[in-house]
Short mmCIF file of C-alpha atoms in Angstrom, two decimals:
data_model
loop_
_atom_site.label_atom_id
_atom_site.label_comp_id
_atom_site.label_asym_id
_atom_site.label_seq_id
_atom_site.Cartn_x
_atom_site.Cartn_y
_atom_site.Cartn_z
CA PRO A 1 135.44 -29.52 -39.46
CA ARG A 2 133.06 -27.76 -37.17
CA ARG A 3 133.71 -27.73 -33.42
CA GLN A 4 130.96 -28.86 -31.14
CA HIS A 5 130.41 -26.69 -28.07
CA TYR A 6 128.50 -27.73 -25.02
CA GLY A 7 126.49 -25.09 -23.26
CA ARG A 8 125.69 -21.60 -24.49
CA GLN A 9 127.00 -20.65 -27.92
CA ARG A 10 129.01 -17.45 -27.85
CA SER A 11 129.58 -14.97 -30.59
CA ALA A 12 133.06 -14.04 -31.82
CA ARG A 13 132.96 -11.02 -29.49
CA ASP A 14 132.44 -13.27 -26.44
CA ARG A 15 135.60 -15.27 -27.06
CA PRO A 16 137.25 -17.36 -25.75
CA VAL A 17 134.93 -20.29 -26.31
CA ARG A 18 135.77 -23.25 -24.16
CA THR A 19 135.32 -26.59 -25.89
CA VAL A 20 134.35 -29.26 -23.41
CA ARG A 21 134.76 -32.92 -24.20
CA PRO A 22 132.20 -34.87 -22.20
CA MET A 23 133.56 -37.78 -20.20
CA GLY A 24 132.65 -41.10 -21.78
CA ARG A 25 129.72 -42.59 -19.91
CA VAL A 26 131.03 -45.73 -18.25
CA GLU A 27 128.40 -47.63 -16.30
CA LEU A 28 129.33 -48.61 -12.77
CA THR A 29 127.26 -51.78 -12.60
CA SER A 30 128.80 -53.09 -9.38
CA TRP A 31 129.05 -49.80 -7.48
CA ALA A 32 128.69 -50.08 -3.70
CA SER A 33 129.11 -47.58 -0.90
CA THR A 34 129.10 -47.96 2.87
CA GLN A 35 129.47 -45.43 5.63
CA ARG A 36 129.65 -45.58 9.39
CA ILE A 37 129.61 -42.61 11.72
CA GLY A 38 130.85 -43.48 15.19
CA ILE A 39 129.39 -42.20 18.41
CA ASP A 40 132.27 -39.70 18.64
CA GLY A 41 131.56 -38.45 15.08
CA THR A 42 134.40 -40.39 13.44
CA VAL A 43 133.61 -41.29 9.83
CA ASP A 44 134.52 -44.47 7.96
CA SER A 45 133.40 -44.55 4.34
CA GLU A 46 134.15 -46.92 1.47
CA GLN A 47 133.18 -46.84 -2.19
CA ARG A 48 134.00 -49.77 -4.42
CA VAL A 49 133.41 -51.14 -7.86
CA THR A 50 134.37 -54.48 -9.43
CA LEU A 51 135.62 -55.00 -12.96
CA ASP A 52 137.12 -57.57 -15.28
CA ARG A 53 140.58 -56.08 -15.70
CA PRO A 54 143.11 -54.07 -13.69
CA VAL A 55 143.35 -50.33 -14.41
CA VAL A 56 146.92 -49.84 -13.07
CA ASP A 57 149.98 -52.03 -12.58
CA CYS A 58 150.40 -53.64 -9.16
CA SER A 59 153.51 -51.59 -8.44
CA ASP A 60 154.62 -48.45 -6.64
CA ARG A 61 153.96 -46.48 -9.83
CA GLY A 62 150.47 -48.00 -10.14
CA ALA A 63 149.65 -47.19 -6.51
CA ARG A 64 150.80 -43.59 -6.96
CA GLU A 65 148.73 -43.34 -10.13
CA LEU A 66 145.59 -44.35 -8.20
CA ALA A 67 146.13 -41.42 -5.83
CA SER A 68 147.24 -38.86 -8.41
CA ARG A 69 144.24 -39.64 -10.64
CA TYR A 70 141.90 -39.08 -7.67
CA TRP A 71 143.45 -35.67 -6.95
CA ALA A 72 143.25 -34.73 -10.65
CA GLU A 73 139.57 -35.70 -10.65
CA LEU A 74 138.98 -33.67 -7.48
CA GLN A 75 140.43 -30.59 -9.12
CA ARG A 76 138.46 -31.21 -12.33
CA SER A 77 135.16 -31.97 -10.54
CA GLY A 78 135.54 -29.03 -8.18
CA ARG A 79 135.71 -26.77 -11.24
CA ARG A 80 139.05 -25.59 -9.88
CA LEU A 81 137.31 -24.08 -6.84
CA ILE A 82 139.20 -26.67 -4.84
CA SER A 83 142.89 -26.74 -5.63
CA VAL A 84 145.26 -29.56 -4.85
CA ARG A 85 148.72 -28.45 -3.77
CA ASP A 86 151.20 -31.31 -3.79
CA HIS A 87 154.37 -30.63 -1.79
CA ALA A 88 157.11 -32.58 0.01
CA GLY A 89 155.06 -32.73 3.23
CA GLY A 90 151.93 -34.08 1.54
CA ILE A 91 148.86 -32.57 -0.10
CA ASP A 92 146.83 -29.48 0.82
CA LEU A 93 143.28 -29.01 -0.42
CA ARG A 94 142.51 -25.31 -0.64
CA LEU A 95 139.62 -23.14 -1.71
CA LEU A 96 140.65 -21.25 -4.86
CA GLY A 97 144.29 -22.04 -4.07
CA PHE A 98 144.42 -19.73 -1.07
CA ARG A 99 144.56 -20.21 2.66
CA PRO A 100 143.16 -21.58 4.81
CA VAL A 101 143.85 -25.22 4.04
CA LEU A 102 140.56 -27.12 3.91
CA ILE A 103 142.18 -30.52 4.48
CA ALA A 104 145.90 -31.22 4.98
CA LEU A 105 147.12 -34.71 4.13
CA GLY A 106 150.48 -36.32 4.82
CA PRO A 107 152.72 -37.76 2.11
CA VAL A 108 151.46 -40.75 0.16
CA GLU A 109 152.27 -44.18 1.57
CA THR A 110 152.18 -46.94 -1.03
CA ALA A 111 151.94 -50.70 -0.72
CA TYR A 112 151.83 -53.28 -3.48
CA SER A 113 152.05 -56.99 -4.18
CA PRO A 114 151.46 -59.09 -7.30
CA ALA A 115 147.71 -58.88 -6.53
CA SER A 116 147.24 -55.34 -5.18
CA ALA A 117 148.27 -51.72 -5.23
CA SER A 118 147.29 -49.11 -2.67
CA ALA A 119 148.05 -45.49 -1.89
CA ARG A 120 147.18 -43.94 1.47
CA HIS A 121 147.41 -40.39 2.81
CA PRO A 122 147.15 -39.73 6.56
CA ILE A 123 144.78 -36.88 7.45
CA ARG A 124 146.77 -34.19 9.27
CA GLY A 125 144.29 -31.36 9.80
CA GLY A 126 142.65 -28.38 8.13
CA LEU A 127 139.57 -26.21 8.38
CA LEU A 128 137.17 -29.12 7.69
CA VAL A 129 138.92 -31.46 10.14
CA ARG A 130 138.06 -31.50 13.85
CA ARG A 131 141.30 -33.29 14.75
CA SER A 132 144.06 -35.09 12.90
CA GLY A 133 143.89 -38.82 12.46
CA GLY A 134 142.52 -41.26 9.98
CA SER A 135 143.36 -41.59 6.31
CA ILE A 136 142.12 -41.59 2.75
CA ALA A 137 143.19 -44.55 0.62
CA PHE A 138 142.83 -45.76 -2.97
CA GLU A 139 143.21 -49.47 -3.72
CA GLN A 140 143.11 -51.99 -6.52
CA ILE A 141 142.81 -55.65 -5.52
CA VAL A 142 143.25 -58.24 -8.23
CA GLY A 143 141.60 -61.63 -7.80
CA GLU A 144 139.04 -63.53 -9.82
CA ARG A 145 137.64 -60.04 -10.43
CA VAL A 146 139.31 -56.69 -9.85
CA GLU A 147 138.03 -54.42 -7.10
CA LEU A 148 138.73 -50.69 -6.95
CA ARG A 149 138.21 -48.93 -3.63
CA SER A 150 138.21 -45.40 -2.32
CA ARG A 151 138.25 -45.42 1.50
CA ILE A 152 138.18 -42.88 4.29
CA ASP A 153 139.03 -44.38 7.67
CA GLY A 154 138.90 -42.65 11.05
CA PHE A 155 138.14 -39.16 9.69
CA HIS A 156 137.13 -36.57 12.30
CA PRO A 157 135.08 -33.93 10.43
CA ARG A 158 134.05 -30.68 12.06
CA ARG A 159 130.79 -31.11 13.90
CA GLY A 160 127.60 -29.92 12.31
CA PRO A 161 125.66 -30.69 9.17
CA PHE A 162 128.42 -29.65 6.74
CA TYR A 163 129.89 -33.16 6.46
CA VAL A 164 126.55 -34.87 5.78
CA LEU A 165 125.15 -32.14 3.55
CA VAL A 166 128.25 -31.24 1.55
CA GLN A 167 131.47 -33.19 2.11
CA ARG A 168 129.93 -36.67 1.99
CA ARG A 169 127.84 -35.96 -1.11
CA PHE A 170 130.80 -34.40 -2.88
CA HIS A 171 133.04 -37.37 -1.99
CA LEU A 172 130.45 -39.88 -3.28
CA ALA A 173 130.01 -38.02 -6.57
CA LEU A 174 133.76 -37.61 -6.91
CA SER A 175 134.36 -41.32 -6.29
CA ARG A 176 131.93 -42.23 -9.06
CA ARG A 177 133.63 -39.87 -11.49
CA TYR A 178 137.08 -41.13 -10.43
CA PHE A 179 136.09 -44.78 -11.01
CA ARG A 180 134.50 -43.96 -14.37
CA ARG A 181 137.63 -42.13 -15.54
CA LEU A 182 139.92 -44.95 -14.36
CA ILE A 183 137.79 -47.64 -16.02
CA GLY A 184 137.28 -45.64 -19.21
CA GLY A 185 141.01 -45.10 -19.58
CA ASP A 186 140.59 -41.33 -19.86
CA PRO A 187 143.79 -39.40 -19.24
CA PRO A 188 144.22 -37.81 -15.81
#
């Protein structure tokens, strides 16, 4: 069987050829996003989508999976330019795996009930953070319909256009990819 390659075909001399499997196109029909920037520059942002079925168990394991799948998608979407370093003290997001830390997050805090699972990381600091405080959270709420959420609460980005021009756009695109991968059942 012949392999299908996406992008430029390379000759045998140009090896290695990287085979890329495109992510299944899952439509986000109920996608919604809201953002509020406070007078002091504090950002609150929420992306959500509703579906017919849960994507993880409402358990500690399910809550942790919501977070770990987001970080895997970040690394994948960032084309490995942004690396995710998971350690006992939390998670560090770094450019190409080196210092300085772009964003430092505390250890994951999970909560779950028969109808929900959530994972939250406090924001501790980093080059893109003006001051520590706030959090990033991933939630699944099961009711008549299931709602998935990606939330940033109380984030203090560095002043200037970088947040609006780069960070926010990247986060929105990443959230869409994250939801599609969760809904499509693609492996992390």
